[in-house]
Short mmCIF file of C-alpha atoms in Angstrom, two decimals:
data_model
loop_
_atom_site.label_atom_id
_atom_site.label_comp_id
_atom_site.label_asym_id
_atom_site.label_seq_id
_atom_site.Cartn_x
_atom_site.Cartn_y
_atom_site.Cartn_z
CA MET A 1 -26.02 -11.52 27.60
CA SER A 2 -28.35 -13.77 25.66
CA ALA A 3 -26.98 -17.13 24.53
CA SER A 4 -28.06 -19.23 21.59
CA ALA A 5 -28.41 -23.00 21.83
CA ALA A 6 -25.09 -24.71 22.47
CA PRO A 7 -23.11 -25.75 19.40
CA ALA A 8 -23.85 -29.18 18.07
CA PRO A 9 -21.65 -31.69 19.98
CA LEU A 10 -19.10 -32.10 17.22
CA SER A 11 -15.48 -32.70 18.18
CA ARG A 12 -12.45 -34.70 17.12
CA ARG A 13 -12.58 -36.81 20.25
CA ARG A 14 -16.27 -37.63 20.06
CA LEU A 15 -16.13 -38.55 16.38
CA LEU A 16 -13.07 -40.73 16.80
CA GLN A 17 -14.68 -42.53 19.72
CA LEU A 18 -17.98 -43.18 18.02
CA SER A 19 -17.02 -43.81 14.45
CA GLY A 20 -13.32 -44.36 14.00
CA ALA A 21 -10.89 -42.09 12.22
CA SER A 22 -12.31 -42.65 8.73
CA ALA A 23 -15.81 -41.52 9.67
CA ALA A 24 -14.40 -38.58 11.62
CA VAL A 25 -12.54 -37.05 8.67
CA ILE A 26 -15.71 -37.44 6.57
CA ALA A 27 -17.82 -35.72 9.19
CA LEU A 28 -15.32 -32.89 9.53
CA GLY A 29 -15.33 -32.03 5.83
CA ILE A 30 -11.82 -33.33 5.20
CA THR A 31 -12.33 -36.28 2.88
CA ALA A 32 -15.31 -38.33 1.74
CA PRO A 33 -14.29 -40.47 -1.23
CA ASP A 34 -17.48 -42.51 -1.29
CA ALA A 35 -19.97 -40.34 0.54
CA ARG A 36 -22.74 -38.73 -1.40
CA GLY A 37 -24.60 -35.65 -0.27
CA GLU A 38 -28.11 -34.98 -1.44
CA PRO A 39 -28.42 -33.23 -4.84
CA LEU A 40 -28.36 -29.50 -4.44
CA PRO A 41 -30.83 -27.43 -6.42
CA HIS A 42 -29.04 -25.04 -8.74
CA ARG A 43 -27.87 -21.95 -6.90
CA GLU A 44 -25.74 -19.15 -8.21
CA ASN A 45 -22.65 -17.95 -6.38
CA LEU A 46 -22.04 -21.08 -4.26
CA PHE A 47 -18.44 -19.95 -3.84
CA GLY A 48 -19.25 -16.38 -2.78
CA LEU A 49 -16.70 -16.54 0.08
CA GLY A 50 -13.82 -17.54 -2.20
CA VAL A 51 -11.20 -20.22 -1.68
CA ALA A 52 -8.08 -20.56 0.43
CA SER A 53 -5.15 -22.82 1.29
CA GLY A 54 -3.22 -23.15 4.53
CA ALA A 55 -1.29 -25.44 6.89
CA PRO A 56 1.53 -25.67 4.31
CA ARG A 57 3.88 -28.67 4.23
CA PRO A 58 6.48 -29.96 1.79
CA ASP A 59 4.00 -32.56 0.53
CA GLY A 60 0.77 -30.57 0.51
CA VAL A 61 -1.64 -28.14 2.15
CA VAL A 62 -5.13 -27.89 3.55
CA LEU A 63 -7.64 -26.44 1.10
CA TRP A 64 -10.72 -24.46 2.15
CA THR A 65 -14.03 -23.19 0.89
CA ARG A 66 -17.41 -22.60 2.44
CA LEU A 67 -20.58 -22.89 0.40
CA ALA A 68 -22.67 -19.74 0.79
CA PRO A 69 -24.79 -18.59 -2.14
CA GLU A 70 -26.07 -15.74 0.03
CA PRO A 71 -23.10 -15.03 2.30
CA LEU A 72 -24.93 -12.38 4.33
CA ALA A 73 -28.02 -14.48 5.07
CA GLU A 74 -28.75 -13.72 8.69
CA ASP A 75 -29.09 -17.33 9.77
CA GLY A 76 -25.32 -17.76 9.43
CA HIS A 77 -25.71 -20.61 6.93
CA GLY A 78 -25.31 -18.52 3.78
CA ASP A 79 -28.83 -19.59 2.64
CA MET A 80 -27.68 -23.20 2.27
CA PRO A 81 -30.18 -26.02 2.92
CA ARG A 82 -29.61 -27.94 6.18
CA ARG A 83 -28.20 -31.00 4.52
CA SER A 84 -24.83 -32.35 3.40
CA VAL A 85 -23.43 -31.50 -0.03
CA SER A 86 -20.63 -33.30 -1.91
CA VAL A 87 -17.74 -31.04 -2.88
CA ARG A 88 -15.11 -32.20 -5.34
CA TRP A 89 -11.62 -30.67 -5.32
CA GLN A 90 -8.80 -30.79 -7.87
CA VAL A 91 -5.10 -29.87 -7.73
CA ALA A 92 -3.17 -29.34 -10.95
CA ARG A 93 0.24 -28.17 -12.16
CA ASP A 94 -1.37 -25.64 -14.54
CA ALA A 95 -4.11 -23.02 -14.21
CA GLU A 96 -6.11 -24.62 -17.01
CA PHE A 97 -6.23 -27.99 -15.13
CA ARG A 98 -4.91 -30.04 -18.02
CA ARG A 99 -2.43 -31.73 -15.65
CA ILE A 100 -4.46 -32.71 -12.60
CA VAL A 101 -2.23 -34.49 -10.09
CA ARG A 102 -4.59 -34.92 -7.14
CA ARG A 103 -8.36 -34.98 -6.81
CA GLY A 104 -10.83 -35.91 -4.10
CA GLN A 105 -14.15 -35.24 -2.46
CA ALA A 106 -15.26 -33.73 0.84
CA LEU A 107 -18.66 -33.50 2.44
CA ALA A 108 -19.85 -29.96 3.25
CA GLN A 109 -22.18 -30.28 6.24
CA PRO A 110 -24.47 -27.78 7.99
CA GLU A 111 -22.82 -28.54 11.35
CA LEU A 112 -19.70 -26.73 10.07
CA ALA A 113 -21.57 -24.11 8.04
CA HIS A 114 -20.88 -26.10 4.87
CA ALA A 115 -17.13 -25.48 5.12
CA VAL A 116 -14.68 -28.09 3.90
CA HIS A 117 -11.00 -28.53 4.80
CA PRO A 118 -9.59 -31.28 2.53
CA ARG A 119 -5.97 -32.20 3.34
CA VAL A 120 -3.96 -32.65 0.15
CA GLU A 121 -1.00 -34.99 0.39
CA GLY A 122 1.60 -36.61 -1.85
CA LEU A 123 2.75 -33.47 -3.70
CA GLU A 124 6.28 -32.49 -4.65
CA PRO A 125 8.13 -30.03 -2.39
CA ALA A 126 8.86 -26.47 -3.52
CA THR A 127 6.43 -26.80 -6.41
CA ASP A 128 3.67 -24.52 -7.68
CA TYR A 129 0.12 -25.87 -7.90
CA PHE A 130 -3.39 -24.66 -8.72
CA TYR A 131 -6.62 -25.81 -7.09
CA ARG A 132 -10.38 -25.46 -7.42
CA PHE A 133 -13.65 -26.89 -6.09
CA VAL A 134 -16.63 -28.23 -8.01
CA VAL A 135 -20.25 -28.65 -6.91
CA GLY A 136 -22.60 -29.87 -9.59
CA GLN A 137 -22.05 -27.65 -12.58
CA GLN A 138 -20.45 -24.82 -10.59
CA THR A 139 -16.68 -24.38 -10.39
CA SER A 140 -14.96 -22.19 -7.78
CA PRO A 141 -12.40 -19.48 -8.50
CA VAL A 142 -8.92 -20.92 -8.96
CA GLY A 143 -6.42 -20.65 -6.13
CA ARG A 144 -2.73 -21.38 -6.11
CA PHE A 145 -0.07 -22.41 -3.66
CA ARG A 146 3.55 -23.45 -3.53
CA THR A 147 4.50 -26.38 -1.31
CA LEU A 148 7.20 -25.83 1.25
CA PRO A 149 10.76 -26.92 0.50
CA ALA A 150 11.85 -30.37 1.66
CA ALA A 151 13.18 -30.68 5.16
CA GLY A 152 16.74 -29.38 5.39
CA ALA A 153 16.78 -28.19 1.77
CA ALA A 154 18.77 -25.13 0.80
CA VAL A 155 16.43 -22.24 0.04
CA ASP A 156 17.46 -19.08 -1.82
CA SER A 157 14.57 -16.91 -0.60
CA PHE A 158 11.14 -16.96 1.01
CA SER A 159 8.69 -14.06 1.09
CA VAL A 160 5.89 -13.40 3.56
CA GLY A 161 3.09 -10.84 3.71
CA LEU A 162 2.33 -9.77 7.33
CA VAL A 163 -1.16 -8.41 8.06
CA SER A 164 -3.48 -7.84 11.00
CA CYS A 165 -6.52 -6.01 12.37
CA GLN A 166 -8.96 -5.81 9.49
CA ALA A 167 -12.01 -3.97 10.83
CA TRP A 168 -14.07 -4.11 7.64
CA TYR A 169 -16.34 -1.23 8.72
CA HIS A 170 -13.43 1.19 9.24
CA GLY A 171 -12.25 1.21 5.67
CA HIS A 172 -11.49 -0.59 2.44
CA PHE A 173 -9.01 -3.47 2.29
CA THR A 174 -6.62 -1.52 0.02
CA ALA A 175 -3.62 -3.12 1.73
CA HIS A 176 -4.85 -6.54 0.64
CA LYS A 177 -5.37 -5.24 -2.89
CA HIS A 178 -1.68 -4.29 -3.21
CA LEU A 179 -0.43 -7.34 -1.37
CA ALA A 180 -2.32 -9.72 -3.66
CA ALA A 181 -1.50 -8.01 -6.95
CA GLU A 182 1.97 -6.57 -6.54
CA GLU A 183 4.15 -8.48 -4.10
CA ASP A 184 6.37 -11.50 -4.51
CA LEU A 185 4.78 -13.89 -2.01
CA ASP A 186 5.10 -17.43 -0.72
CA LEU A 187 2.82 -17.06 2.32
CA VAL A 188 0.52 -14.59 4.06
CA LEU A 189 0.53 -14.47 7.86
CA PHE A 190 -2.40 -13.04 9.83
CA VAL A 191 -1.33 -11.99 13.32
CA GLY A 192 -4.71 -11.40 14.97
CA ASP A 193 -8.06 -9.63 14.83
CA TYR A 194 -9.16 -11.23 11.54
CA ILE A 195 -12.68 -10.11 12.50
CA TYR A 196 -14.12 -7.72 15.10
CA GLU A 197 -17.04 -8.46 17.35
CA TYR A 198 -18.41 -4.91 17.76
CA GLY A 199 -21.80 -4.00 16.45
CA ILE A 200 -21.62 -2.05 13.17
CA THR A 201 -23.65 1.16 13.24
CA ALA A 202 -23.59 4.58 11.63
CA ALA A 203 -21.11 5.65 14.29
CA ASN A 204 -18.34 3.27 13.26
CA LEU A 205 -19.17 2.52 9.63
CA TRP A 206 -16.41 4.64 8.06
CA ARG A 207 -16.09 2.53 4.93
CA GLN A 208 -17.84 4.75 2.40
CA GLY A 209 -20.15 3.41 -0.30
CA VAL A 210 -21.54 0.47 1.66
CA GLU A 211 -24.58 -0.29 3.83
CA VAL A 212 -25.16 -3.14 6.28
CA ALA A 213 -28.34 -4.73 7.52
CA ALA A 214 -29.59 -4.32 11.05
CA ALA A 215 -28.40 -7.79 11.95
CA HIS A 216 -24.80 -6.45 11.97
CA ALA A 217 -25.59 -3.73 14.52
CA VAL A 218 -25.27 -5.99 17.55
CA GLU A 219 -22.10 -7.37 19.14
CA THR A 220 -21.46 -10.97 18.13
CA GLU A 221 -22.38 -13.50 20.79
CA THR A 222 -23.94 -16.53 19.06
CA LEU A 223 -22.54 -19.00 16.57
CA GLU A 224 -24.83 -17.60 13.87
CA GLN A 225 -23.62 -14.04 14.52
CA TYR A 226 -19.96 -14.98 14.40
CA ARG A 227 -20.52 -16.87 11.14
CA LEU A 228 -22.26 -13.83 9.71
CA ARG A 229 -19.42 -11.55 10.74
CA TYR A 230 -16.83 -13.77 9.03
CA SER A 231 -19.06 -13.77 5.94
CA LEU A 232 -19.16 -9.96 5.91
CA PHE A 233 -15.41 -9.58 6.20
CA LYS A 234 -14.61 -12.46 3.80
CA SER A 235 -16.96 -11.04 1.16
CA ASP A 236 -14.30 -8.41 0.45
CA PRO A 237 -12.76 -9.19 -2.98
CA HIS A 238 -9.30 -8.05 -1.98
CA LEU A 239 -9.17 -10.38 1.04
CA GLN A 240 -10.42 -13.19 -1.23
CA ALA A 241 -7.63 -12.36 -3.69
CA VAL A 242 -4.94 -12.67 -1.00
CA HIS A 243 -6.26 -16.03 0.10
CA ALA A 244 -6.42 -17.32 -3.47
CA ARG A 245 -2.88 -16.11 -4.17
CA VAL A 246 -0.86 -17.98 -1.51
CA PRO A 247 -1.33 -20.20 1.55
CA ALA A 248 -2.38 -18.44 4.76
CA VAL A 249 -1.49 -19.14 8.36
CA ALA A 250 -2.96 -17.29 11.32
CA VAL A 251 -2.92 -16.66 15.00
CA TRP A 252 -5.74 -14.94 16.80
CA ASP A 253 -5.74 -12.09 19.29
CA ASP A 254 -8.79 -10.92 21.23
CA HIS A 255 -11.37 -9.60 18.78
CA GLU A 256 -12.04 -13.00 17.31
CA VAL A 257 -13.93 -13.45 20.60
CA GLN A 258 -14.17 -10.20 22.59
CA ASN A 259 -11.94 -7.18 23.18
CA ASN A 260 -9.40 -7.85 25.93
CA TYR A 261 -10.68 -11.26 26.97
CA MET A 262 -8.06 -13.62 28.36
CA ALA A 263 -8.05 -17.29 29.22
CA GLY A 264 -11.66 -18.18 30.02
CA SER A 265 -12.70 -14.76 31.33
CA SER A 266 -14.59 -11.91 29.78
CA ALA A 267 -13.39 -8.32 29.92
CA SER A 268 -16.96 -7.15 30.62
CA ALA A 269 -17.93 -9.13 33.72
CA ILE A 270 -19.86 -11.85 31.89
CA PRO A 271 -19.92 -14.91 34.19
CA ASP A 272 -17.35 -17.50 33.16
CA ASP A 273 -19.92 -20.24 32.51
CA LEU A 274 -21.78 -18.03 30.02
CA PHE A 275 -18.59 -16.74 28.53
CA ALA A 276 -17.32 -20.26 27.98
CA HIS A 277 -20.19 -20.72 25.54
CA ARG A 278 -19.22 -17.55 23.70
CA ILE A 279 -15.60 -18.69 23.43
CA ALA A 280 -16.77 -22.07 22.12
CA VAL A 281 -18.86 -20.60 19.31
CA ALA A 282 -16.22 -18.03 18.43
CA TYR A 283 -13.46 -20.66 18.20
CA ARG A 284 -15.77 -22.84 16.13
CA ALA A 285 -16.50 -20.05 13.69
CA PHE A 286 -12.76 -19.33 13.42
CA TYR A 287 -12.14 -22.95 12.41
CA GLU A 288 -15.04 -22.99 9.96
CA ASN A 289 -13.80 -19.90 8.14
CA MET A 290 -10.03 -20.43 8.02
CA PRO A 291 -7.82 -22.94 6.10
CA LEU A 292 -6.80 -24.81 9.26
CA ASP A 293 -5.77 -28.38 9.86
CA ILE A 294 -8.03 -30.64 11.96
CA THR A 295 -5.86 -30.10 15.02
CA ALA A 296 -7.39 -26.58 15.33
CA LEU A 297 -10.97 -27.85 15.56
CA PRO A 298 -12.16 -26.74 19.01
CA GLU A 299 -13.60 -28.97 21.68
CA GLY A 300 -16.04 -26.62 23.40
CA PRO A 301 -14.12 -23.55 24.64
CA ASP A 302 -10.73 -25.21 24.04
CA SER A 303 -8.76 -25.08 20.80
CA ASP A 304 -5.16 -25.62 19.69
CA ILE A 305 -3.95 -23.15 17.08
CA THR A 306 -0.32 -23.42 18.21
CA THR A 307 1.60 -24.80 15.26
CA GLY A 308 4.84 -24.48 13.37
CA PHE A 309 6.62 -25.36 10.16
CA ASP A 310 10.06 -25.20 8.56
CA VAL A 311 11.05 -23.63 5.27
CA GLY A 312 13.86 -26.04 4.39
CA ALA A 313 17.03 -25.03 6.24
CA LEU A 314 16.22 -21.33 5.86
CA ALA A 315 13.55 -20.57 8.46
CA ARG A 316 11.50 -22.08 11.30
CA PHE A 317 8.10 -20.52 12.01
CA SER A 318 6.35 -20.98 15.39
CA LEU A 319 2.81 -19.63 15.76
CA LEU A 320 1.79 -18.78 19.33
CA ASP A 321 -1.53 -18.38 21.17
CA THR A 322 -1.23 -15.40 23.59
CA ARG A 323 -4.93 -15.39 24.65
CA GLN A 324 -6.03 -18.80 25.75
CA PHE A 325 -3.47 -19.72 28.41
CA ARG A 326 -2.26 -16.42 29.91
CA ASP A 327 -2.58 -15.40 33.54
CA PRO A 328 -4.94 -12.51 34.33
CA GLU A 329 -3.64 -8.97 34.16
CA PRO A 330 -1.83 -8.13 37.38
CA ALA A 331 -3.68 -6.46 40.21
CA THR A 332 -0.51 -4.97 41.79
CA PRO A 333 3.07 -4.17 40.72
CA GLU A 334 4.29 -7.00 42.89
CA GLU A 335 2.04 -9.48 41.10
CA GLN A 336 3.20 -8.10 37.75
CA GLN A 337 6.80 -8.98 38.60
CA ALA A 338 6.05 -12.49 39.88
CA GLU A 339 8.39 -15.11 38.41
CA ASP A 340 5.65 -17.66 37.84
CA ARG A 341 3.43 -15.42 35.70
CA THR A 342 2.90 -16.74 32.22
CA MET A 343 1.66 -15.40 28.88
CA LEU A 344 1.73 -18.72 27.03
CA GLY A 345 0.96 -21.24 29.71
CA GLU A 346 3.49 -23.83 30.89
CA GLU A 347 2.90 -26.33 28.08
CA GLN A 348 3.08 -23.89 25.23
CA GLU A 349 6.07 -22.13 26.77
CA GLN A 350 7.99 -25.41 26.87
CA TRP A 351 6.85 -26.22 23.33
CA VAL A 352 8.29 -23.07 21.85
CA ARG A 353 11.45 -23.31 23.96
CA THR A 354 12.04 -26.80 22.63
CA ARG A 355 11.41 -25.68 19.03
CA LEU A 356 13.93 -22.86 19.46
CA GLU A 357 16.53 -25.06 21.18
CA ASN A 358 16.31 -27.71 18.43
CA SER A 359 15.99 -25.46 15.47
CA PRO A 360 18.21 -26.30 12.49
CA ALA A 361 17.14 -23.14 10.65
CA THR A 362 19.06 -19.97 9.91
CA TRP A 363 16.08 -17.79 10.92
CA ASN A 364 13.71 -18.38 13.81
CA LEU A 365 10.45 -16.53 13.44
CA LEU A 366 7.70 -16.38 16.03
CA ALA A 367 4.22 -14.94 15.44
CA ASN A 368 1.94 -13.80 18.22
CA GLY A 369 -0.93 -11.44 18.99
CA VAL A 370 0.59 -8.83 21.35
CA VAL A 371 3.75 -6.68 21.47
CA LEU A 372 6.91 -8.18 23.01
CA THR A 373 9.00 -4.97 22.97
CA PRO A 374 8.98 -3.17 26.32
CA ILE A 375 7.12 0.13 26.08
CA SER A 376 5.43 0.85 29.41
CA GLU A 377 4.71 -1.09 32.56
CA ASP A 378 1.16 0.33 32.34
CA ARG A 379 0.51 -1.73 29.20
CA THR A 380 -0.33 -4.85 31.19
CA ASP A 381 -2.32 -6.51 28.40
CA MET A 382 0.88 -6.91 26.34
CA TRP A 383 4.12 -8.64 27.31
CA ASP A 384 4.87 -5.64 29.49
CA GLY A 385 2.36 -7.17 31.92
CA TYR A 386 4.38 -10.42 32.01
CA PRO A 387 8.04 -9.41 32.38
CA ALA A 388 9.26 -12.75 33.78
CA ALA A 389 7.63 -14.67 30.95
CA ARG A 390 9.13 -12.21 28.47
CA ARG A 391 12.60 -12.73 29.94
CA ARG A 392 12.28 -16.48 29.60
CA LEU A 393 11.16 -16.19 26.00
CA LEU A 394 13.95 -13.77 25.11
CA GLU A 395 16.51 -16.16 26.59
CA ALA A 396 15.21 -18.99 24.41
CA MET A 397 15.10 -16.72 21.33
CA SER A 398 18.66 -15.56 21.92
CA ALA A 399 19.97 -19.12 22.25
CA ALA A 400 18.36 -20.10 18.98
CA GLY A 401 19.99 -17.35 16.95
CA ASN A 402 18.56 -14.87 14.43
CA PRO A 403 15.18 -14.57 16.19
CA VAL A 404 12.34 -12.47 14.81
CA MET A 405 9.01 -11.74 16.49
CA LEU A 406 6.09 -10.91 14.20
CA THR A 407 3.18 -9.04 15.77
CA GLY A 408 0.12 -6.87 15.04
CA ASP A 409 -2.51 -5.58 17.52
CA ILE A 410 -1.57 -1.90 17.89
CA HIS A 411 -2.69 -0.54 14.43
CA LYS A 412 0.76 1.02 13.91
CA HIS A 413 3.87 0.03 12.00
CA VAL A 414 6.71 -0.41 14.45
CA ALA A 415 10.24 -1.79 13.95
CA ALA A 416 12.15 -2.52 17.14
CA GLU A 417 15.34 -4.19 18.24
CA LEU A 418 15.03 -6.76 21.02
CA ARG A 419 17.53 -6.68 23.85
CA ALA A 420 18.57 -9.62 25.95
CA ASP A 421 17.45 -7.83 29.12
CA ALA A 422 14.50 -5.52 28.55
CA SER A 423 15.31 -3.61 31.76
CA ASP A 424 18.98 -2.93 30.88
CA PRO A 425 19.66 -0.17 28.30
CA ALA A 426 23.19 -1.55 27.80
CA ALA A 427 22.09 -5.10 27.09
CA ALA A 428 22.99 -6.66 23.76
CA THR A 429 20.54 -6.76 20.89
CA ILE A 430 19.50 -10.37 20.25
CA GLY A 431 16.81 -10.03 17.58
CA VAL A 432 14.09 -7.82 16.09
CA GLU A 433 10.33 -7.37 16.43
CA LEU A 434 8.37 -6.35 13.32
CA ILE A 435 4.91 -5.02 14.12
CA CYS A 436 2.52 -4.54 11.24
CA THR A 437 -0.14 -1.85 11.28
CA SER A 438 -3.80 -2.62 10.67
CA VAL A 439 -5.36 -3.34 7.33
CA ALA A 440 -8.34 -1.13 8.23
CA SER A 441 -8.82 -0.77 11.98
CA ASP A 442 -8.98 2.91 13.11
CA GLY A 443 -9.59 4.24 9.62
CA ASP A 444 -7.14 6.29 7.61
CA GLY A 445 -4.63 6.97 10.38
CA ALA A 446 -1.66 9.33 10.14
CA ARG A 447 2.12 9.08 10.05
CA THR A 448 2.37 10.49 13.56
CA ASP A 449 -0.26 10.54 16.27
CA ASN A 450 -0.73 10.80 20.03
CA TYR A 451 1.27 7.61 20.62
CA THR A 452 4.34 8.37 18.50
CA GLU A 453 6.39 9.80 21.34
CA ASP A 454 5.51 6.94 23.69
CA TRP A 455 7.20 4.56 21.29
CA MET A 456 9.97 6.62 19.73
CA GLN A 457 11.35 7.71 23.11
CA HIS A 458 13.00 4.29 23.32
CA ASP A 459 16.27 4.05 21.43
CA TYR A 460 15.56 0.49 20.37
CA VAL A 461 12.41 1.54 18.50
CA ARG A 462 13.60 2.36 14.97
CA HIS A 463 10.36 3.19 13.17
CA TYR A 464 6.75 4.20 13.81
CA ASP A 465 3.93 4.96 11.35
CA GLY A 466 0.23 5.16 12.22
CA ARG A 467 -1.19 4.70 8.73
CA ARG A 468 -2.76 1.52 7.36
CA GLY A 469 -0.85 -1.11 5.35
CA TYR A 470 1.20 -4.32 5.59
CA VAL A 471 4.78 -5.59 6.00
CA HIS A 472 6.57 -7.58 3.34
CA LEU A 473 9.38 -9.87 4.53
CA ARG A 474 12.04 -11.44 2.33
CA LEU A 475 14.30 -14.04 3.97
CA THR A 476 17.55 -15.21 2.39
CA PRO A 477 20.51 -17.12 3.88
CA GLN A 478 22.30 -13.75 4.17
CA GLU A 479 19.66 -11.32 5.47
CA LEU A 480 16.11 -10.47 6.29
CA THR A 481 14.59 -7.50 4.44
CA SER A 482 11.49 -5.97 6.05
CA SER A 483 9.51 -3.44 3.99
CA PHE A 484 6.78 -1.42 5.77
CA TYR A 485 4.13 -0.32 3.24
CA VAL A 486 1.27 2.11 3.86
CA VAL A 487 -1.69 3.46 1.98
CA PRO A 488 -2.65 7.16 2.42
CA TRP A 489 -6.40 6.56 2.80
CA ILE A 490 -8.87 3.67 3.13
CA GLU A 491 -12.19 5.23 4.21
CA ALA A 492 -13.25 6.89 0.96
CA ASP A 493 -12.42 4.07 -1.47
CA ASP A 494 -9.83 1.43 -2.38
CA THR A 495 -7.87 3.44 -4.92
CA ALA A 496 -5.03 4.67 -2.73
CA PRO A 497 -1.52 3.82 -3.97
CA LYS A 498 0.93 2.03 -1.74
CA GLU A 499 3.89 3.95 -0.35
CA LEU A 500 7.08 2.63 1.23
CA SER A 501 7.18 3.92 4.80
CA ALA A 502 10.47 2.27 5.75
CA ARG A 503 12.74 -0.63 4.85
CA PHE A 504 15.31 -2.41 6.97
CA THR A 505 17.80 -5.20 6.54
CA THR A 506 18.83 -7.54 9.33
CA PRO A 507 22.07 -9.42 8.49
CA VAL A 508 22.34 -13.01 9.59
CA ASP A 509 24.16 -13.40 12.94
CA ALA A 510 24.14 -9.61 13.37
CA PRO A 511 20.73 -8.77 14.90
CA GLY A 512 19.52 -5.24 14.40
CA LEU A 513 17.71 -3.00 11.94
CA ILE A 514 19.76 -1.26 9.26
CA PRO A 515 17.85 1.33 7.16
CA ALA A 516 17.84 0.30 3.51
#
């Protein structure tokens, strides 16, 4: 493997040590009230990668954009000059920006690919807002968000779009098209594989009507290549529409770095010291291209995307990292059953257990990158490879009440009931797992396929569909409604209608999946 020069030594810790907190947030593209970047020569399409919001709170969000007049420029900088640029942002109560309530400035710098992540504070809870960015005479598309309800507030309903696995080259993002335009939404949740690292060639370019340059034909390894891959995927107008519509939160799985990597080790025998560099640049590109808070900024090959938030008294969300801290896949059946094996790592496992134990919410939702439901002991890359860790997590979920696991990864829609003891068919149902299919990965797909029987042989698996789509969740104090939508095709074009594959209700304090 060839390696590019190491990423510029930019980290939270180093900036805070050298310059103090104020300089750090300026350098990281968060706020720069008095800083002035050099004038930028007029360029069209500065906001070619769209806008986004994320890290939602009752008093605000993190906003995001990345300046890239030529998003697919092969240097990974979007054809931006290697100098800082001042970016103004505005938040208003109306789409015409007659009632601007917050405004500020951030510094887009080449070290972070000219991405900015301003943190907006001081807003009213449970309130709709609009936002935009301004550079010179250019104004970005308008995005919108709704702040979270106040802590402990009664909430009538909250709706989430669940998506994963968006291999751009396998088909059109028709699922995003319907999600952005047709669904009642408060939030979109990405549960892994936002990008894919594979080289894009004639063999896997199934999305018809497009061509890609030779630079995309190689597997991503360098910071420039990861930046370019995000630019390719984020150039899709339907993905941009989803991001502009509502705040987004995300966990990663493996393809944001490399297929089946875990902890600090490659799945393809790359030495750990070289692979650490690849992890570092992949994590950095993830931060640069997502609406994340500063806590997710990596320090070398280490990053912290574990986070959580409450939706008033209705729901508690906990987002988990199932890649960075897990033990290796077991070498023997005895090792697989070892009590000390961990998927989350000791610190994260205790963190989520504490959040569940102390939850004041009606619903307790966890999001992660791999399937929790037991399917086969041979599937050692999923929670099946970590049965003791799964048992501990299920115990904590059961004690919290009304637990829901949200997952992607497998490119299939699956609805499953979770039992207190995965090895006991007579054990009580304690919650549900809702697994969303891919947005595009594996192309068109089919309702049934070679894996249908593997899943449906288990009586706790209530639904399976191998087509592309998304899951829409609606939470109320009385029930959770999960709607599994599919689109019949994605390879030819983006015109496929959405179809309801299945819908279930889960009553509060009565875990299970009732067809609706």
